[in-house]
């Protein structure tokens, strides 16, 4: 698929099919969006949130960047989070990493990659923090384990934002969790890090790092 004109044709066929299945689909969506989920994931073309989670337009609010980083000073990510929590009132936030992530792999090799190295610092920080876990693994397994650890740490960053902390303080039901996706089998896996309030944050974090508690 290389010709953009084909995308327009496919779009028309898709829109017709959607209306064929549900006549009011677009008019209803045009009125308002009411997604129940915020998805924070990697920009990788193989990890489209709607498709892999089986969701229609309108069902998930999405923020994606290289290697699903949630930095405390990223105004773009913070704006998405604020809108999702305060305006859309989503009740579930999912931070989803993926195995075979190019950004995570680049953070582990010792080569220079130009401008993106500044972004990859966030992931290198995660690697340095968990050096004991990574160093104990064979080299071939380190990138995928770092992809898991990165998803967990970025989820933790989301939990520590003033946005999520204040939502919890107001008693809003809001659950934040970390998942990871397998490019090779198309399956999402729970990383066993689920946080429903500030009291759960530290115990859930410790549990997510416990190798005995990990689901693979
Ligand atoms: Co990636």
Coordinates of C-alpha atoms and ligand atoms in Angstrom, one line a residue:
X1 CA 0.0 0.0 0.0
X2 CA 1.9 3.0 -1.2
X3 CA -0.7 5.3 -3.0
X4 CA -2.5 7.8 -0.7
X5 CA -5.4 7.9 -3.2
X6 CA -6.1 4.3 -2.2
X7 CA -6.6 5.4 1.3
X8 CA -9.4 7.8 0.2
X9 CA -11.1 4.9 -1.6
X10 CA -10.7 2.6 1.4
X11 CA -12.1 5.4 3.6
X12 CA -15.2 5.7 1.5
X13 CA -15.8 1.9 1.5
X14 CA -15.2 1.9 5.3
X15 CA -17.7 4.8 6.0
X16 CA -20.3 3.1 3.8
X17 CA -19.8 -0.2 5.6
X18 CA -20.2 1.5 9.0
X19 CA -23.4 3.3 8.0
X20 CA -24.6 0.0 6.5
X21 CA -24.2 -1.7 9.9
X22 CA -25.4 1.3 12.0
X23 CA -27.2 4.2 10.2
X24 CA -26.7 6.6 13.1
X25 CA -23.0 5.8 13.7
X26 CA -21.4 9.0 12.5
X27 CA -24.2 11.4 13.4
X28 CA -24.1 10.1 17.0
X29 CA -20.3 10.4 17.1
X30 CA -20.4 13.9 15.6
X31 CA -22.6 15.0 18.5
X32 CA -20.1 14.1 21.2
X33 CA -17.3 11.8 22.2
X34 CA -17.6 9.8 25.4
X35 CA -14.6 7.3 25.5
X36 CA -14.2 5.3 28.6
X37 CA -10.4 4.8 28.1
X38 CA -7.3 6.8 27.7
X39 CA -4.6 4.9 25.9
X40 CA -0.9 6.0 26.1
X41 CA 1.1 3.9 23.7
X42 CA 4.0 3.8 21.3
X43 CA 3.8 5.5 17.9
X44 CA 4.9 2.3 16.2
X45 CA 2.6 1.6 13.2
X46 CA 2.1 -1.9 14.4
X47 CA 0.4 -0.9 17.7
X48 CA -2.8 1.0 16.8
X49 CA -4.8 1.2 20.0
X50 CA -8.3 1.0 18.4
X51 CA -7.4 -2.0 16.2
X52 CA -5.6 -4.2 18.7
X53 CA -8.1 -3.5 21.4
X54 CA -11.1 -4.1 19.1
X55 CA -12.5 -0.7 19.6
X56 CA -14.6 1.5 17.3
X57 CA -14.0 5.3 16.8
X58 CA -15.2 7.1 19.9
X59 CA -14.3 4.4 22.3
X60 CA -10.7 5.3 23.2
X61 CA -8.8 8.6 23.6
X62 CA -5.3 8.1 22.5
X63 CA -1.8 9.6 23.0
X64 CA 1.1 8.0 21.3
X65 CA 4.8 8.8 21.0
X66 CA 8.1 7.0 20.6
X67 CA 8.3 4.3 23.2
X68 CA 5.2 5.4 25.2
X69 CA 7.0 7.8 27.4
X70 CA 5.1 9.9 29.9
X71 CA 7.4 12.7 31.0
X72 CA 6.4 15.0 33.8
X73 CA 7.2 18.1 31.7
X74 CA 5.7 17.0 28.4
X75 CA 3.0 19.6 27.9
X76 CA 1.5 17.5 25.0
X77 CA 1.0 14.4 27.1
X78 CA -0.1 16.4 30.2
X79 CA -2.7 18.2 28.1
X80 CA -4.1 14.9 26.8
X81 CA -4.2 13.5 30.3
X82 CA -5.9 16.6 31.7
X83 CA -8.6 16.6 28.9
X84 CA -9.2 12.9 29.3
X85 CA -9.5 12.9 33.1
X86 CA -11.2 16.3 33.7
X87 CA -13.4 16.8 30.6
X88 CA -14.0 13.3 29.2
X89 CA -13.9 11.8 32.6
X90 CA -12.4 8.5 31.5
X91 CA -12.2 6.0 34.3
X92 CA -9.4 3.9 32.9
X93 CA -5.9 4.9 31.8
X94 CA -3.8 2.2 30.0
X95 CA -0.1 2.7 29.4
X96 CA 0.8 0.1 26.8
X97 CA 4.4 -0.8 25.8
X98 CA 5.3 -3.4 23.3
X99 CA 7.9 -6.0 22.7
X100 CA 10.3 -5.3 19.9
X101 CA 10.0 -1.6 20.5
X102 CA 12.6 0.3 18.4
X103 CA 12.8 3.2 20.8
X104 CA 13.6 0.8 23.8
X105 CA 16.1 -1.1 21.7
X106 CA 17.8 2.2 20.7
X107 CA 18.0 3.2 24.3
X108 CA 19.9 0.0 25.1
X109 CA 22.5 0.1 22.4
X110 CA 25.6 2.2 22.8
X111 CA 25.3 4.1 19.5
X112 CA 24.3 7.7 18.8
X113 CA 21.0 8.3 17.1
X114 CA 20.9 12.0 16.8
X115 CA 18.1 14.2 18.2
X116 CA 16.1 11.2 19.4
X117 CA 18.8 10.4 22.0
X118 CA 17.4 13.3 24.0
X119 CA 14.0 11.6 24.1
X120 CA 15.6 8.2 24.8
X121 CA 17.2 9.6 27.9
X122 CA 13.9 8.9 29.6
X123 CA 14.2 5.2 28.8
X124 CA 17.9 5.1 29.6
X125 CA 16.9 6.5 33.0
X126 CA 14.5 3.5 33.5
X127 CA 17.3 1.1 32.4
X128 CA 19.8 2.7 34.9
X129 CA 17.2 2.5 37.7
X130 CA 16.6 -1.2 37.0
X131 CA 20.2 -2.1 36.1
X132 CA 20.1 -5.0 38.6
X133 CA 17.1 -6.6 36.9
X134 CA 18.5 -6.1 33.4
X135 CA 22.1 -7.1 34.1
X136 CA 20.9 -10.5 35.5
X137 CA 19.2 -11.3 32.1
X138 CA 20.8 -12.7 29.0
X139 CA 21.4 -9.8 26.5
X140 CA 18.8 -11.2 24.1
X141 CA 16.1 -10.7 26.8
X142 CA 17.0 -7.3 28.0
X143 CA 15.2 -5.1 25.5
X144 CA 11.8 -6.9 26.1
X145 CA 12.2 -6.7 29.8
X146 CA 13.1 -3.0 29.5
X147 CA 10.0 -2.5 27.4
X148 CA 8.0 -4.0 30.4
X149 CA 9.8 -1.9 32.9
X150 CA 9.4 1.2 30.8
X151 CA 5.6 0.7 30.6
X152 CA 5.5 0.3 34.4
X153 CA 7.6 3.4 35.1
X154 CA 5.7 5.5 32.6
X155 CA 2.4 4.3 34.3
X156 CA 3.9 5.4 37.6
X157 CA 4.7 8.8 36.1
X158 CA 1.0 9.1 35.1
X159 CA 0.0 8.3 38.6
X160 CA 2.2 11.0 40.1
X161 CA 0.9 13.8 37.9
X162 CA -1.1 16.5 39.7
X163 CA -3.9 15.6 37.4
X164 CA -4.3 12.0 38.6
X165 CA -3.5 12.8 42.2
X166 CA -6.1 15.5 42.3
X167 CA -8.7 13.3 40.6
X168 CA -8.1 10.7 43.3
X169 CA -8.3 13.3 46.0
X170 CA -11.7 14.3 44.7
X171 CA -12.8 10.7 45.0
X172 CA -13.1 10.1 41.2
X173 CA -13.0 6.5 40.1
X174 CA -9.9 6.3 38.1
X175 CA -7.7 3.2 37.5
X176 CA -4.3 3.4 35.9
X177 CA -2.6 0.3 34.6
X178 CA 0.3 -1.0 32.5
X179 CA 0.1 -3.5 29.7
X180 CA 2.4 -4.8 27.0
X181 CA 1.7 -5.9 23.5
X182 CA 3.3 -8.7 21.6
X183 CA 4.0 -7.9 17.9
X184 CA 4.6 -11.5 17.2
X185 CA 1.2 -12.8 18.5
X186 CA -1.0 -9.8 18.5
X187 CA -1.8 -10.3 22.2
X188 CA -2.0 -7.7 25.1
X189 CA -0.5 -8.8 28.4
X190 CA -1.3 -7.4 31.9
X191 CA 1.9 -6.3 33.6
X192 CA 0.3 -6.7 37.0
X193 CA 0.5 -3.0 37.8
X194 CA -3.0 -1.6 38.5
X195 CA -3.5 1.5 40.6
X196 CA -6.9 2.8 41.8
X197 CA -5.7 5.4 44.3
X198 CA -2.6 6.9 46.0
X199 CA -2.5 4.2 48.7
X200 CA -2.2 1.4 46.1
X201 CA 0.6 3.0 44.2
X202 CA 3.7 1.8 46.1
X203 CA 2.4 -1.7 46.9
X204 CA 1.3 -2.2 43.2
X205 CA 4.6 -0.9 42.0
X206 CA 6.5 -3.4 44.2
X207 CA 4.3 -6.2 43.1
X208 CA 4.8 -5.4 39.4
X209 CA 8.5 -5.7 39.8
X210 CA 8.2 -9.1 41.6
X211 CA 9.3 -11.7 39.1
X212 CA 7.1 -14.3 40.8
X213 CA 4.0 -12.3 40.3
X214 CA 4.6 -11.6 36.6
X215 CA 2.3 -12.8 33.9
X216 CA 3.8 -13.7 30.6
Ligands
LIG1 CO1 7.8 1.1 20.1

